mmCIF file of C-alpha atoms and ligand atoms in Angstrom:
data_model
loop_
_atom_site.group_PDB
_atom_site.id
_atom_site.type_symbol
_atom_site.label_atom_id
_atom_site.label_comp_id
_atom_site.label_asym_id
_atom_site.label_seq_id
_atom_site.Cartn_x
_atom_site.Cartn_y
_atom_site.Cartn_z
ATOM 1 C CA UNK P 1 157.942 90.029 93.125
ATOM 2 C CA UNK P 2 161.423 89.738 91.739
ATOM 3 C CA UNK P 3 163.718 87.731 93.984
ATOM 4 C CA UNK P 4 166.150 90.594 94.579
ATOM 5 C CA UNK P 5 163.363 92.908 95.846
ATOM 6 C CA UNK P 6 164.847 93.023 99.346
ATOM 7 C CA UNK P 7 164.255 95.681 102.020
ATOM 8 C CA UNK P 8 166.854 96.032 104.760
ATOM 9 C CA UNK P 9 166.423 97.628 108.196
ATOM 10 C CA UNK P 10 168.549 97.726 111.353
ATOM 11 C CA UNK P 11 167.315 94.332 112.608
ATOM 12 C CA UNK P 12 165.308 92.979 109.691
ATOM 13 C CA UNK P 13 165.530 91.763 106.136
ATOM 14 C CA UNK P 14 162.311 91.709 104.117
ATOM 15 C CA UNK P 15 162.443 89.404 101.104
ATOM 16 C CA UNK P 16 160.192 87.319 98.870
ATOM 17 C CA UNK P 17 158.879 84.166 100.604
ATOM 18 C CA UNK P 18 160.232 80.908 99.155
ATOM 19 C CA UNK P 19 158.866 77.378 99.248
ATOM 20 C CA UNK P 20 161.606 76.334 101.668
ATOM 21 C CA UNK P 21 160.214 78.861 104.207
ATOM 22 C CA UNK P 22 157.007 76.814 104.484
ATOM 23 C CA UNK P 23 157.963 74.781 107.567
ATOM 24 C CA UNK P 24 158.993 77.835 109.589
ATOM 25 C CA UNK P 25 155.999 79.888 108.438
ATOM 26 C CA UNK P 26 153.603 77.074 109.293
ATOM 27 C CA UNK P 27 155.073 76.438 112.752
ATOM 28 C CA UNK P 28 155.544 80.053 113.794
ATOM 29 C CA UNK P 29 152.616 81.842 112.162
ATOM 30 C CA UNK P 30 150.125 80.044 109.954
ATOM 31 C CA UNK P 31 149.134 77.319 112.445
ATOM 32 C CA UNK P 32 148.819 79.641 115.476
ATOM 33 C CA UNK P 33 145.207 80.653 116.262
ATOM 34 C CA UNK P 34 146.453 83.589 118.371
ATOM 35 C CA UNK P 35 148.308 85.047 115.377
ATOM 36 C CA UNK P 36 145.438 84.503 112.947
ATOM 37 C CA UNK P 37 142.627 85.624 115.307
ATOM 38 C CA UNK P 38 142.148 89.025 113.623
ATOM 39 C CA UNK P 39 143.238 88.003 110.115
ATOM 40 C CA UNK P 40 141.079 87.270 107.077
ATOM 41 C CA UNK P 41 142.137 83.609 106.967
ATOM 42 C CA UNK P 42 141.861 80.629 109.298
ATOM 43 C CA UNK P 43 144.885 78.684 110.640
ATOM 44 C CA UNK P 44 146.435 76.325 108.108
ATOM 45 C CA UNK P 45 145.641 72.654 108.878
ATOM 46 C CA UNK P 46 149.042 71.463 107.620
ATOM 47 C CA UNK P 47 152.239 72.639 105.982
ATOM 48 C CA UNK P 48 150.979 71.633 102.543
ATOM 49 C CA UNK P 49 148.483 74.479 102.774
ATOM 50 C CA UNK P 50 151.316 76.894 103.651
ATOM 51 C CA UNK P 51 153.239 75.671 100.600
ATOM 52 C CA UNK P 52 150.155 76.179 98.426
ATOM 53 C CA UNK P 53 149.695 79.738 99.688
ATOM 54 C CA UNK P 54 153.361 80.605 99.069
ATOM 55 C CA UNK P 55 153.135 79.140 95.588
ATOM 56 C CA UNK P 56 149.725 80.327 94.433
ATOM 57 C CA UNK P 57 148.709 83.420 96.419
ATOM 58 C CA UNK P 58 151.777 85.438 97.415
ATOM 59 C CA UNK P 59 152.962 88.081 94.940
ATOM 60 C CA UNK P 60 150.238 87.455 92.414
ATOM 61 C CA UNK P 61 148.629 90.405 90.623
ATOM 62 C CA UNK P 62 148.338 93.556 92.782
ATOM 63 C CA UNK P 63 149.385 91.723 95.971
ATOM 64 C CA UNK P 64 152.924 91.966 97.380
ATOM 65 C CA UNK P 65 154.131 89.902 100.314
ATOM 66 C CA UNK P 66 157.517 90.049 101.998
ATOM 67 C CA UNK P 67 158.792 87.532 104.509
ATOM 68 C CA UNK P 68 160.234 89.198 107.616
ATOM 69 C CA UNK P 69 163.562 87.727 108.613
ATOM 70 C CA UNK P 70 165.324 88.669 111.841
ATOM 71 C CA UNK P 71 169.073 88.577 111.549
ATOM 72 C CA UNK P 72 170.024 85.337 113.319
ATOM 73 C CA UNK P 73 166.325 84.636 114.002
ATOM 74 C CA UNK P 74 165.115 83.293 110.644
ATOM 75 C CA UNK P 75 161.570 83.891 109.353
ATOM 76 C CA UNK P 76 159.374 85.574 111.993
ATOM 77 C CA UNK P 77 156.562 87.200 110.035
ATOM 78 C CA UNK P 78 154.907 88.375 106.868
ATOM 79 C CA UNK P 79 153.977 91.830 105.659
ATOM 80 C CA UNK P 80 152.950 93.527 102.475
ATOM 81 C CA UNK P 81 150.187 95.318 100.664
ATOM 82 C CA UNK P 82 147.400 95.103 98.166
ATOM 83 C CA UNK P 83 147.131 97.848 95.560
ATOM 84 C CA UNK P 84 143.647 97.763 94.040
ATOM 85 C CA UNK P 85 144.157 101.358 92.823
ATOM 86 C CA UNK P 86 147.569 102.659 91.659
ATOM 87 C CA UNK P 87 147.567 105.619 94.090
ATOM 88 C CA UNK P 88 147.038 103.694 97.342
ATOM 89 C CA UNK P 89 148.429 100.669 99.169
ATOM 90 C CA UNK P 90 146.553 98.701 101.844
ATOM 91 C CA UNK P 91 148.991 97.305 104.398
ATOM 92 C CA UNK P 92 148.759 93.894 106.065
ATOM 93 C CA UNK P 93 151.078 92.042 108.460
ATOM 94 C CA UNK P 94 151.454 89.278 111.030
ATOM 95 C CA UNK P 95 154.242 88.253 113.373
ATOM 96 C CA UNK P 96 155.182 85.111 115.266
ATOM 97 C CA UNK P 97 153.868 85.373 118.837
ATOM 98 C CA UNK P 98 157.332 84.867 120.287
ATOM 99 C CA UNK P 99 158.383 88.253 118.876
ATOM 100 C CA UNK P 100 155.372 90.368 119.823
ATOM 101 C CA UNK P 101 156.015 93.601 121.707
ATOM 102 C CA UNK P 102 159.635 94.084 120.583
ATOM 103 C CA UNK P 103 158.965 96.712 117.871
ATOM 104 C CA UNK P 104 159.707 94.192 115.112
ATOM 105 C CA UNK P 105 156.596 95.101 113.109
ATOM 106 C CA UNK P 106 157.176 98.823 113.653
ATOM 107 C CA UNK P 107 160.470 98.410 111.798
ATOM 108 C CA UNK P 108 158.860 96.306 109.057
ATOM 109 C CA UNK P 109 155.995 98.768 108.474
ATOM 110 C CA UNK P 110 158.435 101.697 108.261
ATOM 111 C CA UNK P 111 160.346 99.771 105.577
ATOM 112 C CA UNK P 112 157.073 99.183 103.701
ATOM 113 C CA UNK P 113 156.190 102.892 103.889
ATOM 114 C CA UNK P 114 159.634 103.819 102.491
ATOM 115 C CA UNK P 115 159.201 101.325 99.678
ATOM 116 C CA UNK P 116 155.697 102.604 98.863
ATOM 117 C CA UNK P 117 157.056 106.181 98.823
ATOM 118 C CA UNK P 118 159.681 105.199 96.277
ATOM 119 C CA UNK P 119 156.845 104.706 93.747
ATOM 120 C CA UNK P 120 155.803 108.217 92.590
ATOM 121 C CA UNK P 121 152.301 106.960 91.763
ATOM 122 C CA UNK P 122 151.520 106.103 95.398
ATOM 123 C CA UNK P 123 150.008 108.854 97.569
ATOM 124 C CA UNK P 124 148.222 106.992 100.351
ATOM 125 C CA UNK P 125 149.021 104.091 102.677
ATOM 126 C CA UNK P 126 146.145 102.699 104.707
ATOM 127 C CA UNK P 127 145.129 99.756 106.842
ATOM 128 C CA UNK P 128 142.090 98.542 108.676
ATOM 129 C CA UNK P 129 142.004 96.410 111.808
ATOM 130 C CA UNK P 130 139.261 94.813 113.873
ATOM 131 C CA UNK P 131 137.971 97.196 116.552
ATOM 132 C CA UNK P 132 139.332 94.913 119.299
ATOM 133 C CA UNK P 133 142.821 94.581 117.770
ATOM 134 C CA UNK P 134 144.559 97.054 120.058
ATOM 135 C CA UNK P 135 148.072 95.873 119.166
ATOM 136 C CA UNK P 136 147.523 96.567 115.471
ATOM 137 C CA UNK P 137 145.923 99.966 116.127
ATOM 138 C CA UNK P 138 148.842 101.056 118.331
ATOM 139 C CA UNK P 139 151.341 99.804 115.761
ATOM 140 C CA UNK P 140 149.715 101.843 112.988
ATOM 141 C CA UNK P 141 149.634 105.011 115.079
ATOM 142 C CA UNK P 142 153.238 104.493 116.085
ATOM 143 C CA UNK P 143 154.132 104.302 112.365
ATOM 144 C CA UNK P 144 152.433 107.636 111.670
ATOM 145 C CA UNK P 145 149.069 106.491 110.319
ATOM 146 C CA UNK P 146 146.160 108.517 111.697
ATOM 147 C CA UNK P 147 142.826 107.133 112.862
ATOM 148 C CA UNK P 148 140.222 108.084 110.238
ATOM 149 C CA UNK P 149 137.175 106.458 111.716
ATOM 150 C CA UNK P 150 135.196 103.361 112.546
ATOM 151 C CA UNK P 151 133.745 101.560 109.535
ATOM 152 C CA UNK P 152 130.662 99.621 110.544
ATOM 153 C CA UNK P 153 130.164 96.035 109.389
ATOM 154 C CA UNK P 154 133.126 96.488 107.048
ATOM 155 C CA UNK P 155 135.198 93.325 107.196
ATOM 156 C CA UNK P 156 134.926 89.562 107.455
ATOM 157 C CA UNK P 157 136.963 87.919 110.237
ATOM 158 C CA UNK P 158 136.371 84.161 109.936
ATOM 159 C CA UNK P 159 138.047 83.401 113.286
ATOM 160 C CA UNK P 160 135.738 85.802 115.150
ATOM 161 C CA UNK P 161 132.277 85.559 113.583
ATOM 162 C CA UNK P 162 130.309 84.668 110.493
ATOM 163 C CA UNK P 163 128.959 88.238 110.506
ATOM 164 C CA UNK P 164 130.870 91.259 109.151
ATOM 165 C CA UNK P 165 132.646 93.205 111.880
ATOM 166 C CA UNK P 166 133.399 96.875 112.565
ATOM 167 C CA UNK P 167 136.971 98.002 111.833
ATOM 168 C CA UNK P 168 139.173 101.010 112.530
ATOM 169 C CA UNK P 169 140.605 102.758 109.471
ATOM 170 C CA UNK P 170 144.115 104.273 109.681
ATOM 171 C CA UNK P 171 145.916 106.116 106.885
ATOM 172 C CA UNK P 172 148.843 108.338 106.010
ATOM 173 C CA UNK P 173 149.482 110.557 102.993
ATOM 174 C CA UNK P 174 152.978 109.629 101.860
ATOM 175 C CA UNK P 175 153.375 112.566 99.469
HETATM 176 C C1 COA L 201 149.820 93.536 115.492
HETATM 177 C C2 COA L 201 151.260 93.008 115.552
HETATM 178 C C3 COA L 201 151.811 92.886 114.159
HETATM 179 C C4 COA L 201 152.106 94.014 116.351
HETATM 180 O O1 COA L 201 153.485 93.699 116.145
HETATM 181 P P1 COA L 201 154.593 94.011 117.245
HETATM 182 O O2 COA L 201 155.933 93.812 116.624
HETATM 183 O O3 COA L 201 154.292 93.247 118.481
HETATM 184 O O4 COA L 201 154.332 95.568 117.502
HETATM 185 P P2 COA L 201 155.426 96.578 118.036
HETATM 186 O O5 COA L 201 156.258 95.902 119.082
HETATM 187 O O6 COA L 201 156.127 97.162 116.857
HETATM 188 O O7 COA L 201 154.543 97.681 118.780
HETATM 189 C C5 COA L 201 153.873 98.720 118.131
HETATM 190 C C6 COA L 201 152.999 99.450 119.136
HETATM 191 O O8 COA L 201 151.895 98.608 119.510
HETATM 192 C C7 COA L 201 151.876 98.413 120.925
HETATM 193 N N1 COA L 201 151.436 97.059 121.186
HETATM 194 C C8 COA L 201 151.968 95.908 120.693
HETATM 195 N N2 COA L 201 151.290 94.852 121.168
HETATM 196 C C9 COA L 201 150.300 95.349 121.955
HETATM 197 C C10 COA L 201 149.250 94.765 122.708
HETATM 198 N N3 COA L 201 149.083 93.432 122.756
HETATM 199 N N4 COA L 201 148.413 95.575 123.384
HETATM 200 C C11 COA L 201 148.571 96.914 123.341
HETATM 201 N N5 COA L 201 149.543 97.556 122.644
HETATM 202 C C12 COA L 201 150.391 96.756 121.953
HETATM 203 C C13 COA L 201 153.304 98.650 121.347
HETATM 204 O O9 COA L 201 153.384 99.005 122.725
HETATM 205 C C14 COA L 201 153.706 99.783 120.439
HETATM 206 O O10 COA L 201 153.149 101.000 120.864
HETATM 207 P P3 COA L 201 154.015 102.090 121.657
HETATM 208 O O11 COA L 201 154.965 102.669 120.688
HETATM 209 O O12 COA L 201 152.984 103.042 122.110
HETATM 210 O O13 COA L 201 154.704 101.348 122.758
HETATM 211 C C15 COA L 201 151.328 91.615 116.255
HETATM 212 O O14 COA L 201 150.723 91.731 117.511
HETATM 213 C C16 COA L 201 150.651 90.516 115.453
HETATM 214 O O15 COA L 201 151.251 89.903 114.580
HETATM 215 N N6 COA L 201 149.368 90.230 115.789
HETATM 216 C C17 COA L 201 148.633 89.159 115.107
HETATM 217 C C18 COA L 201 148.351 89.460 113.635
HETATM 218 C C19 COA L 201 147.507 90.708 113.460
HETATM 219 O O16 COA L 201 146.610 90.992 114.234
HETATM 220 N N7 COA L 201 147.822 91.456 112.395
HETATM 221 C C20 COA L 201 147.145 92.704 112.073
HETATM 222 C C21 COA L 201 145.867 92.517 111.350
HETATM 223 S S1 COA L 201 145.107 94.119 111.031
#
């Protein structure tokens, strides 16, 4: 991602994560087992791992990650998408527990949908969440993605089980 690829909403700025965000990201998000419970990765053991992820994994290839910054609140979350096919983006996101339930991620996801729509090649935005992840399901519906079905044994959730888990698929046609 180019450094000036910034998305601005009423309360939020979405920008590329930098190495000097590592301490805040580790403390607020990456080390918290409640935040990572339904994610595809386990909590980071130390801030060095957060630095490595910022350096080596974010914004590589078809993956785009924005850091969510609250005005006056600093880094509070991450969001972005993977784009394995040019016509569709798969959304992902996580937020510091302190800010849950205040519509922060609703604002961030709406910014992502606007940004995806600005690319004329993108027709579909979608996301899957673990069947027990009610907060994520409600968020997606609130942002206009419709429930498309339950996909059995679809995803790996290393904090839940060693066996693949059922997920809910949500999607929206953006043109
Ligand atoms: C999922 C997550 C991003 C939601 O972010 P958030 O900023 O708290 O969500 P919002 O405040 O924008 O709320 C969006 C909707 O979800 C609902 N919601 C949020 N948390 C909820 C919860 N714990 N239980 C039920 N509904 C919940 C809100 O009420 C709102 O729905 P409404 O419009 O009907 O009131 C946040 O809980 C999180 O980071 N969880 C851990 C990481 C994660 O699971 N990521 C998703 C992986 S698929």
